PDB file of C-alpha atoms and ligand atoms in Angstrom:
ATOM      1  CA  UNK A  94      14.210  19.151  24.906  1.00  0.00           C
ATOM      2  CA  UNK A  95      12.806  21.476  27.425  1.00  0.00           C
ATOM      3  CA  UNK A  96      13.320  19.576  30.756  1.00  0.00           C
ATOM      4  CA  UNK A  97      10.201  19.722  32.499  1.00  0.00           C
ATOM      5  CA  UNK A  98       8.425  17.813  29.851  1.00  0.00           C
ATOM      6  CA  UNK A  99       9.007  14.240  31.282  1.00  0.00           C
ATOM      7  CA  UNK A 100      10.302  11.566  28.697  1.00  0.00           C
ATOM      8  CA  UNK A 101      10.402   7.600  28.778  1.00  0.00           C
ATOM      9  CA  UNK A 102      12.638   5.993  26.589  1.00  0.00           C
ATOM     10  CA  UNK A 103      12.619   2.627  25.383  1.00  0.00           C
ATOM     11  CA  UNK A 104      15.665   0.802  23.874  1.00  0.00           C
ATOM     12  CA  UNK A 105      16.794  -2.397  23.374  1.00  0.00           C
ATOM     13  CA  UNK A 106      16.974  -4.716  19.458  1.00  0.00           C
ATOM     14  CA  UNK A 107      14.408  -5.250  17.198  1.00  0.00           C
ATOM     15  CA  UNK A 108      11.443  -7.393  18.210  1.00  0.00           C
ATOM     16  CA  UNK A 109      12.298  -6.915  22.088  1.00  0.00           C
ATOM     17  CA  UNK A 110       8.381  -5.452  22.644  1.00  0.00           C
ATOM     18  CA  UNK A 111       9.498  -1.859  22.648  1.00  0.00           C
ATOM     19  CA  UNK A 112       6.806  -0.670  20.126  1.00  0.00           C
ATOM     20  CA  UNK A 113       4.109  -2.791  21.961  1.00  0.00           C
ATOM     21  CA  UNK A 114       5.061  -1.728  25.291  1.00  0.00           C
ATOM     22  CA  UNK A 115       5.558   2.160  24.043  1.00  0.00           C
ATOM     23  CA  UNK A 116       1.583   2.235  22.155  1.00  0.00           C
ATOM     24  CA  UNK A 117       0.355   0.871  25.473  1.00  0.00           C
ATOM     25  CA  UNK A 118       1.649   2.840  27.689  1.00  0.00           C
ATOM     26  CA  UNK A 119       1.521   5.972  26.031  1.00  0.00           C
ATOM     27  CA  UNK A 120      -2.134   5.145  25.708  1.00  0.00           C
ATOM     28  CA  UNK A 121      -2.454   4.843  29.168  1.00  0.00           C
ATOM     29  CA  UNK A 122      -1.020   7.447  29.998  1.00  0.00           C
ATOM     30  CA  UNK A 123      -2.342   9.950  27.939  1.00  0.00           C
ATOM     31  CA  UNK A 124       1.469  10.839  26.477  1.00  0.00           C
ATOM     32  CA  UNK A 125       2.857  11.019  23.100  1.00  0.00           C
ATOM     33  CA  UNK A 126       4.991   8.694  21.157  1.00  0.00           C
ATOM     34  CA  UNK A 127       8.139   8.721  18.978  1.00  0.00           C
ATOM     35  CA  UNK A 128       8.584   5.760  17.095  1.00  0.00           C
ATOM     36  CA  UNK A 129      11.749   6.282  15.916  1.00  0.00           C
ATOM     37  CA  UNK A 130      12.680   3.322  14.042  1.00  0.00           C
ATOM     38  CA  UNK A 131       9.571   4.387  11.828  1.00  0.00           C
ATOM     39  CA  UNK A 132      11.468   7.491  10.560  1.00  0.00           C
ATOM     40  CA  UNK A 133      14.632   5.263   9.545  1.00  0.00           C
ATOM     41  CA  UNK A 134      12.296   3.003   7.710  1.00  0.00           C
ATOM     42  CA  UNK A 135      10.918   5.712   5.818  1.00  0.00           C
ATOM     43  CA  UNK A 136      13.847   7.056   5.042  1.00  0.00           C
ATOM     44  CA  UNK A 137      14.933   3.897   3.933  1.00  0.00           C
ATOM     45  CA  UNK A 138      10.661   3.034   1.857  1.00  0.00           C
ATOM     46  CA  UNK A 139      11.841   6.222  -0.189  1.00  0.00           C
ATOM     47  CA  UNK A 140      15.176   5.278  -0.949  1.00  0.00           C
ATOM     48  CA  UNK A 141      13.993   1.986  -2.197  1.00  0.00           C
ATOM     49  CA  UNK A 142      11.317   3.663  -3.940  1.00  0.00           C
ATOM     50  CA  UNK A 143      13.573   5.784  -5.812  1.00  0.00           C
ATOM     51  CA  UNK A 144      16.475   3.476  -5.890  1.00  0.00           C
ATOM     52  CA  UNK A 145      18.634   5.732  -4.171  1.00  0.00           C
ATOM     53  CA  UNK A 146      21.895   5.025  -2.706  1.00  0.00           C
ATOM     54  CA  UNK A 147      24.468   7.305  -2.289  1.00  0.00           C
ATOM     55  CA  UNK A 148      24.657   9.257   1.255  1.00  0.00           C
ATOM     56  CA  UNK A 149      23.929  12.824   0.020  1.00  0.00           C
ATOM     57  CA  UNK A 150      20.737  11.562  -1.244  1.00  0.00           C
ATOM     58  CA  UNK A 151      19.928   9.802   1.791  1.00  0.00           C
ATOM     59  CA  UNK A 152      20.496  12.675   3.823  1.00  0.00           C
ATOM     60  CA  UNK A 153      18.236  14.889   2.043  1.00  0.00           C
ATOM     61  CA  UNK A 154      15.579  12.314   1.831  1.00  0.00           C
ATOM     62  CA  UNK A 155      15.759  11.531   5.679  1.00  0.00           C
ATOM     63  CA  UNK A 156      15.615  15.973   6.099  1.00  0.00           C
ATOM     64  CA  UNK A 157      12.979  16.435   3.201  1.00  0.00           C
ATOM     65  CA  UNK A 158      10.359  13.625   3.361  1.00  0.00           C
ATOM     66  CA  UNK A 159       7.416  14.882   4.070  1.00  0.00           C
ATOM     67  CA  UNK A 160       5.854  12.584   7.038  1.00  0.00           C
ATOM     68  CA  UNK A 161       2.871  12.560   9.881  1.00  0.00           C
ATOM     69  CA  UNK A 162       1.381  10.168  12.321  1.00  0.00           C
ATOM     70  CA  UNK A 163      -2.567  10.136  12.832  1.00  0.00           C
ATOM     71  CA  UNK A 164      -3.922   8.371  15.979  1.00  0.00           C
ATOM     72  CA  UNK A 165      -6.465   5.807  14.424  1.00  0.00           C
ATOM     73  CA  UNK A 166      -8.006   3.870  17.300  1.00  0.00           C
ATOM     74  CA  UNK A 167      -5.335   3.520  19.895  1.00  0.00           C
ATOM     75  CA  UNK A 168      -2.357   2.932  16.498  1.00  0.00           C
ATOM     76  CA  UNK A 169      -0.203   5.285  14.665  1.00  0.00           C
ATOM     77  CA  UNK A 170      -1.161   5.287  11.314  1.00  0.00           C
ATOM     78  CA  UNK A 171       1.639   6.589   9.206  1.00  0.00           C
ATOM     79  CA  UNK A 172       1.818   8.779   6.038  1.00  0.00           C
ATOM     80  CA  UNK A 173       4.493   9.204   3.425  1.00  0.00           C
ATOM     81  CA  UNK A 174       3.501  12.872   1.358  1.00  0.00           C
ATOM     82  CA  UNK A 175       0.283  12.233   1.909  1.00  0.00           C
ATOM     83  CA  UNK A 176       0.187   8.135   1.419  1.00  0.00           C
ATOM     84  CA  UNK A 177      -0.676   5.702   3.968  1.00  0.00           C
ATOM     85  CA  UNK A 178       2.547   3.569   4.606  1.00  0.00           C
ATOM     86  CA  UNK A 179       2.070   2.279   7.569  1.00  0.00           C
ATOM     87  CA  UNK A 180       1.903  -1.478   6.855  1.00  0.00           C
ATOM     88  CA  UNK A 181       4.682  -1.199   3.638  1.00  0.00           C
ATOM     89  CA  UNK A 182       7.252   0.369   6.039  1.00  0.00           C
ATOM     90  CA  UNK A 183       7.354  -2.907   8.298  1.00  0.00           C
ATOM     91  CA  UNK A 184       8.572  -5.105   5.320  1.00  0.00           C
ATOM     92  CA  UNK A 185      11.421  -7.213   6.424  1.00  0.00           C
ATOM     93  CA  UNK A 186      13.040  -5.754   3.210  1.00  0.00           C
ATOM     94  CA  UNK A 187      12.726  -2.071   4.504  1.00  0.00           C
ATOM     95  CA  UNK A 188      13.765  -3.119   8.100  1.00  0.00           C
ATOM     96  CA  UNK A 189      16.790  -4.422   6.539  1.00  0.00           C
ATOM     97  CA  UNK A 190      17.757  -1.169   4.237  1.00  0.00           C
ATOM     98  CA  UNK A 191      16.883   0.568   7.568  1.00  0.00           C
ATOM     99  CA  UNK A 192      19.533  -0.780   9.857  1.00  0.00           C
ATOM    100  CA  UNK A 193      21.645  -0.276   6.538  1.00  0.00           C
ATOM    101  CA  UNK A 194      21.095   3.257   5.985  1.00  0.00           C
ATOM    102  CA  UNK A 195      20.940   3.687  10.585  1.00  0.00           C
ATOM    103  CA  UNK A 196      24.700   3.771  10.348  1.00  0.00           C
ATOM    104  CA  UNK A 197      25.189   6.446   8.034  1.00  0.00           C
ATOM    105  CA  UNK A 198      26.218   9.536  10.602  1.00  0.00           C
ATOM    106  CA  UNK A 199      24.503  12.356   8.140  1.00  0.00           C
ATOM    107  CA  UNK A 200      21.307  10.653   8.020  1.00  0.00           C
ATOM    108  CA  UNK A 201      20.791  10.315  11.908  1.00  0.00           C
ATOM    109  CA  UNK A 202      21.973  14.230  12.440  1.00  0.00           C
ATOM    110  CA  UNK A 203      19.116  14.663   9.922  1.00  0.00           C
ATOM    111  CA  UNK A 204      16.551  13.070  11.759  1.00  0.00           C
ATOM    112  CA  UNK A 205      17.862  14.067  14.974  1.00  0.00           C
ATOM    113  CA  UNK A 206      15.648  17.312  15.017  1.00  0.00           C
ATOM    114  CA  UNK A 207      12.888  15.830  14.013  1.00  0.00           C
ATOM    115  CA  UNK A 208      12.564  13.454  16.754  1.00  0.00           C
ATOM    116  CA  UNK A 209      13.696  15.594  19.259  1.00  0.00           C
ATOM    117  CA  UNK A 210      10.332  17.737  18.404  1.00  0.00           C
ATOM    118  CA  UNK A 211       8.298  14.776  19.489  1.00  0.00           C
ATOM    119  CA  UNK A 212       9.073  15.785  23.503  1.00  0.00           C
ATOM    120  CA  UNK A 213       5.643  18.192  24.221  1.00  0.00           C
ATOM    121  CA  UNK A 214       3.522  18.175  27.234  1.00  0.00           C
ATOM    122  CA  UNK A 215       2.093  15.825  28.774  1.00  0.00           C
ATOM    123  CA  UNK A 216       4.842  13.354  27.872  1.00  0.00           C
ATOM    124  CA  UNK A 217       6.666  11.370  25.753  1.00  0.00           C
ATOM    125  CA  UNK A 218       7.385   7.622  25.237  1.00  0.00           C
ATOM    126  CA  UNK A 219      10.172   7.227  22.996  1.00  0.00           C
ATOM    127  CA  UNK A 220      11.107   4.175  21.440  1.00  0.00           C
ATOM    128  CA  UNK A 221      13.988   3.278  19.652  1.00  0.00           C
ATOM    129  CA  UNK A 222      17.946   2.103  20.132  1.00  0.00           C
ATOM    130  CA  UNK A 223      19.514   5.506  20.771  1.00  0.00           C
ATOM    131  CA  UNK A 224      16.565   7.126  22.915  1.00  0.00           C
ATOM    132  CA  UNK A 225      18.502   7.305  26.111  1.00  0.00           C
ATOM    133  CA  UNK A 226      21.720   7.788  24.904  1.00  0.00           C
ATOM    134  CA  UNK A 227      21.679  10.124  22.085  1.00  0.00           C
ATOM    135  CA  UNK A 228      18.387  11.754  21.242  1.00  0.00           C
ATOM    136  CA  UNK A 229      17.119  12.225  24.782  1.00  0.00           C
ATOM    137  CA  UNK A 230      19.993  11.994  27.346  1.00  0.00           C
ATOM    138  CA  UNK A 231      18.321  13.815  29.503  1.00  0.00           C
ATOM    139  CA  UNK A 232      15.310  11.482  30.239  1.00  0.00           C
ATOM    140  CA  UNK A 233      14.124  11.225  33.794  1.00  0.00           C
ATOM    141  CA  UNK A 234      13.276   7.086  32.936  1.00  0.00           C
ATOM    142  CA  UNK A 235      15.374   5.134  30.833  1.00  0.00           C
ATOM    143  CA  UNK A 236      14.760   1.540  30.152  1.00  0.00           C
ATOM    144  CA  UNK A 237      16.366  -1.174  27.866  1.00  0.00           C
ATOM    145  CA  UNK A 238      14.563  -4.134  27.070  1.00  0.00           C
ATOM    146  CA  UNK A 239      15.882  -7.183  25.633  1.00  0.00           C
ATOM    147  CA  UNK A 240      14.926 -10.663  24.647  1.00  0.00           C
ATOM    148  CA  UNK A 241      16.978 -13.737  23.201  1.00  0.00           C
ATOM    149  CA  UNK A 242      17.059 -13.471  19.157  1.00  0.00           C
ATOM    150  CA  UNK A 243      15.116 -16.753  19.100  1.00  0.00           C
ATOM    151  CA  UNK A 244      12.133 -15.256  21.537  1.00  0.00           C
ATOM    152  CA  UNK A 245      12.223 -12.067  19.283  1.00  0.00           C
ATOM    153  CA  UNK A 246      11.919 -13.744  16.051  1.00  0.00           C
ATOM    154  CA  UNK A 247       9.037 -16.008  17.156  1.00  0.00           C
ATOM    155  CA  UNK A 248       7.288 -12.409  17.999  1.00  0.00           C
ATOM    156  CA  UNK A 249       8.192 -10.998  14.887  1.00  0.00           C
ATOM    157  CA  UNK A 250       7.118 -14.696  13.324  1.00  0.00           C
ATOM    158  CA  UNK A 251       3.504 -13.856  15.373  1.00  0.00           C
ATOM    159  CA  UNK A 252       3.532 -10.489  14.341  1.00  0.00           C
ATOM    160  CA  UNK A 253       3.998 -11.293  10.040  1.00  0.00           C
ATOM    161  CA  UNK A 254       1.605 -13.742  10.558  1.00  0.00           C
ATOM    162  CA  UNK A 255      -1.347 -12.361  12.387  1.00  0.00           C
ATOM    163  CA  UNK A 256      -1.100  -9.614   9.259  1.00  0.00           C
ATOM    164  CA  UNK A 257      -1.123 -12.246   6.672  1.00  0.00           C
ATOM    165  CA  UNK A 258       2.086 -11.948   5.586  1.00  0.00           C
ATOM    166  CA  UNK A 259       4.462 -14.826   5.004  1.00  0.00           C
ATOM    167  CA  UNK A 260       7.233 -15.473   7.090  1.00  0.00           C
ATOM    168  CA  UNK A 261      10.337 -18.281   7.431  1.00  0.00           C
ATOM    169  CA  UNK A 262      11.447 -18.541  11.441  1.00  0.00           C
ATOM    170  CA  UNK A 263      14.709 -19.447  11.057  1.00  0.00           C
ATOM    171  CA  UNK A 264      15.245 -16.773   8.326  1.00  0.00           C
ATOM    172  CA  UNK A 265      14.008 -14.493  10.562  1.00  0.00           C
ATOM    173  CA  UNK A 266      16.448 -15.386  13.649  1.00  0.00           C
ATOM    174  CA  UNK A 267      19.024 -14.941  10.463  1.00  0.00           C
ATOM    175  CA  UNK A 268      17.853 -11.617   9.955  1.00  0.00           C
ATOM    176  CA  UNK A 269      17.884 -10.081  13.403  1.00  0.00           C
ATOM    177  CA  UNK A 270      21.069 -11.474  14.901  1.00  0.00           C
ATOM    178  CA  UNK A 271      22.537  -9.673  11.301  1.00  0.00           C
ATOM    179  CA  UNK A 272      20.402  -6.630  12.271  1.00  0.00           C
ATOM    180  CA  UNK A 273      21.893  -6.954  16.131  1.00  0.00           C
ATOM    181  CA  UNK A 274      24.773  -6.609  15.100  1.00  0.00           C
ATOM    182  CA  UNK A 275      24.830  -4.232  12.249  1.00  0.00           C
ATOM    183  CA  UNK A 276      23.035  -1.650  15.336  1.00  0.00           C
ATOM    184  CA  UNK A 277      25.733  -2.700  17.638  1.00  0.00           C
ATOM    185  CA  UNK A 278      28.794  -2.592  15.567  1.00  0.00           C
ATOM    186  CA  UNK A 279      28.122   0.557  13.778  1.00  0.00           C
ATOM    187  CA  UNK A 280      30.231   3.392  15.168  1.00  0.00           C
ATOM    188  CA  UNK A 281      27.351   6.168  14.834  1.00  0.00           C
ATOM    189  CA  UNK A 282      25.285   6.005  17.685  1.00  0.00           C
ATOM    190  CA  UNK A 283      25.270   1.857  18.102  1.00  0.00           C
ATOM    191  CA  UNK A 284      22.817   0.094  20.463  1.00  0.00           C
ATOM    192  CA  UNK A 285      24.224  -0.124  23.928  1.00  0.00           C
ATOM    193  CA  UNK A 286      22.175   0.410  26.788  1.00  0.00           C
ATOM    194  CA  UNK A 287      22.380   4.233  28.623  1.00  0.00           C
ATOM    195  CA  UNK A 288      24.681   4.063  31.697  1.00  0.00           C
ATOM    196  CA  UNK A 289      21.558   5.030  33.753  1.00  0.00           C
ATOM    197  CA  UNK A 290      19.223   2.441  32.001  1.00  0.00           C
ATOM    198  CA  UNK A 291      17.471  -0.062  33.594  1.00  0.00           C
ATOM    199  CA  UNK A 292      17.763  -3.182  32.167  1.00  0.00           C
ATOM    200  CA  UNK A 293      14.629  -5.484  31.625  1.00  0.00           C
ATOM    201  CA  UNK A 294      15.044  -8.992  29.812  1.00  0.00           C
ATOM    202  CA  UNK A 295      11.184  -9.469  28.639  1.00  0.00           C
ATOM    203  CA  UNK A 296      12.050 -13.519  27.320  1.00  0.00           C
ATOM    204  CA  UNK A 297       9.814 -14.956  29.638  1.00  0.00           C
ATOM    205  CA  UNK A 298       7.427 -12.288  30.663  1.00  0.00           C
ATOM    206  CA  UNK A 299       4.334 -11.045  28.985  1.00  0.00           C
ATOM    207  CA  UNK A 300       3.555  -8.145  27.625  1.00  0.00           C
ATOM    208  CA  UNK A 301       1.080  -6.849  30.101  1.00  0.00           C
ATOM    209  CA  UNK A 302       4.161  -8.355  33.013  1.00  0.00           C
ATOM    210  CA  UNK A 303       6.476  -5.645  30.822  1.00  0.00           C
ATOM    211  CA  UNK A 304       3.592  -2.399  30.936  1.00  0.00           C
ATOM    212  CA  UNK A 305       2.846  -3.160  34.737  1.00  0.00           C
ATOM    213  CA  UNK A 306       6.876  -3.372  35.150  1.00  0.00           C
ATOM    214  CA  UNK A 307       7.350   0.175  33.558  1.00  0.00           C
ATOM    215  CA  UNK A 308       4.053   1.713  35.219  1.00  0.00           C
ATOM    216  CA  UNK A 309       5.375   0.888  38.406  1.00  0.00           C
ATOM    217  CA  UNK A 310       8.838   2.501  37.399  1.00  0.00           C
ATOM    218  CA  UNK A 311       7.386   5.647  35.951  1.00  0.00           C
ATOM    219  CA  UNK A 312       4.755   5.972  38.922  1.00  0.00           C
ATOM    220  CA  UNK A 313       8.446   5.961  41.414  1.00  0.00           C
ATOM    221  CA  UNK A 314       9.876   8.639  39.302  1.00  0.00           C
ATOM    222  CA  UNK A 315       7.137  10.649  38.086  1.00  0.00           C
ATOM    223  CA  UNK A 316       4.719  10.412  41.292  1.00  0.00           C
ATOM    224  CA  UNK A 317       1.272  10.470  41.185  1.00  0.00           C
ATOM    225  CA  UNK A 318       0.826  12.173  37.848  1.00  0.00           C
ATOM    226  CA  UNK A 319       1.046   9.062  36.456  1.00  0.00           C
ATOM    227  CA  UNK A 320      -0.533   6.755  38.507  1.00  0.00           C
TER     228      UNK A 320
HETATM  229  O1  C5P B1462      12.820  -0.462  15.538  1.00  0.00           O
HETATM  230  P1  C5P B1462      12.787  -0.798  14.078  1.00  0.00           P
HETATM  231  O2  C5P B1462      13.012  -2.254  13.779  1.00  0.00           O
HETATM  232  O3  C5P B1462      11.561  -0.280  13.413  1.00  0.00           O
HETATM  233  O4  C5P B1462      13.999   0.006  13.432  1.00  0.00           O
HETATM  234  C1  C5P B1462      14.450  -0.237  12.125  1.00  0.00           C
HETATM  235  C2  C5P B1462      15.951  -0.015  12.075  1.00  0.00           C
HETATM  236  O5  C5P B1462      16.212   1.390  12.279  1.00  0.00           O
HETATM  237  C3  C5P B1462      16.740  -0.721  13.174  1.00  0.00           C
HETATM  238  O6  C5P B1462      17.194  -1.999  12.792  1.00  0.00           O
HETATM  239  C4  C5P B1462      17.908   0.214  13.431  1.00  0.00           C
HETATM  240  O7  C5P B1462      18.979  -0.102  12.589  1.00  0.00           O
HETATM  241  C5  C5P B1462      17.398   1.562  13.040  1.00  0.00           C
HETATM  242  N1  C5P B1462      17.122   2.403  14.207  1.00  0.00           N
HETATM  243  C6  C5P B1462      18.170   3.137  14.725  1.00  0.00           C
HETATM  244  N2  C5P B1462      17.949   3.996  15.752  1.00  0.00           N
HETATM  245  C7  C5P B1462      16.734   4.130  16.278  1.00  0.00           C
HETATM  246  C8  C5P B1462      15.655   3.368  15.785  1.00  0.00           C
HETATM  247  C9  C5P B1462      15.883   2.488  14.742  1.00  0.00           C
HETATM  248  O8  C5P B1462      19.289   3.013  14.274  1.00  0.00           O
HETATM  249  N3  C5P B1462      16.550   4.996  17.274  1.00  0.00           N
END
């Protein structure tokens, strides 16, 4: 990462706001975005896909897929050799494999590259749960959001919802406590906040409260280039 391209990153567990917060601001700033969690989801879409599951596999899937993000009206749309996956790689079932396959060491050196490539001028707005600590230790901002499981799920909940898809509440609490702790207990890169980080619990603030919050933090470490 060539240090005078400034870099964001945006940690914290699944359903926090990170995504949100990231499309947001990197649309008002003008900045690109890594969606990180994306790339483990479509590592783990083609592994489902081809019923794969030993780690060699994995690891040349997560090096090999062929993947790219197009800017449609403000979103990422993303595509899988050429195929629009951008709504079948946010599955609960492909979040799940995700976390699974996340702990595999080979498969995050794989994609470690890859992500890494996202840091170009103007900017970059990582999100993820290893952003600050591993990928882009060298960020000028880092920030870890949080939420309680029960505020996330409801978002999540929201989320399935508002796309017509059908969800269960307290199967989805279930499901991202088990995620939590899959993230935090793995010993590859686990989800722990950067030493430097600074630490914003979003439970009871909105999501506009959470992009003002991080404007006003970027504008103190970036200056007016952001403003
Ligand atoms: O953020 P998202 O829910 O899309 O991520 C899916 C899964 O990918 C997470 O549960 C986590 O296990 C994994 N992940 C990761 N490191 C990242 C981003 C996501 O391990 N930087």
């Amino acid at each position: 990462m060539s240090a005078s391209v400034p870099v964001i990153t945006l940690d914290g567990p699944g359903g926090a706001g990170k995504g949100t917060v990231c499309l947001l601001l990197a649309n008002k700033l003008g900045w690109h975005m890594l969606d990180s969690g994306s790339l483990y989801r479509l590592t783990a879409l083609e592994a489902l896909r081809k019923d794969v599951r030993k780690e060699p596999q994995l690891i040349e899937i997560a090096k090999k897929m062929d993947i790219e993000y197009v800017p449609v009206k403000g979103q990422l749309q993303v595509l899988l050799d050429g195929r629009e996956v951008t709504d079948a790689i946010r599955a609960e079932a492909v979040g799940s494999r995700a976390s699974e396959i996340a702990a595999i060491a080979g498969v995050r050196q794989a994609l470690l590259e890859r992500q890494r490539a996202f840091a170009v001028a103007p900017g970059l707005l990582a999100d993820g749960r290893d952003m600050g600590t591993v990928v882009f230790p060298q960020a000028q901002l880092k920030i870890f959001l949080t939420a309680s499981p029960e505020e996330r799920a409801k978002r999540r909940y929201k989320q399935l919802k508002e796309k017509g898809i059908d969800a269960n509440l307290p199967e989805l609490v279930a499901e991202l406590k088990a995620r939590d702790k899959r993230d935090c207990e793995r010993s590859a890169a686990p989800l722990k906040a950067a030493a430097d980080a600074i630490l914003l619990d979003t439970t009871e603030m909105s999501i506009e409260q959470v992009v003002e919050q991080v404007m006003q933090l970027a504008s103190q470490r970036f200056g007016s280039s952001v403003a």
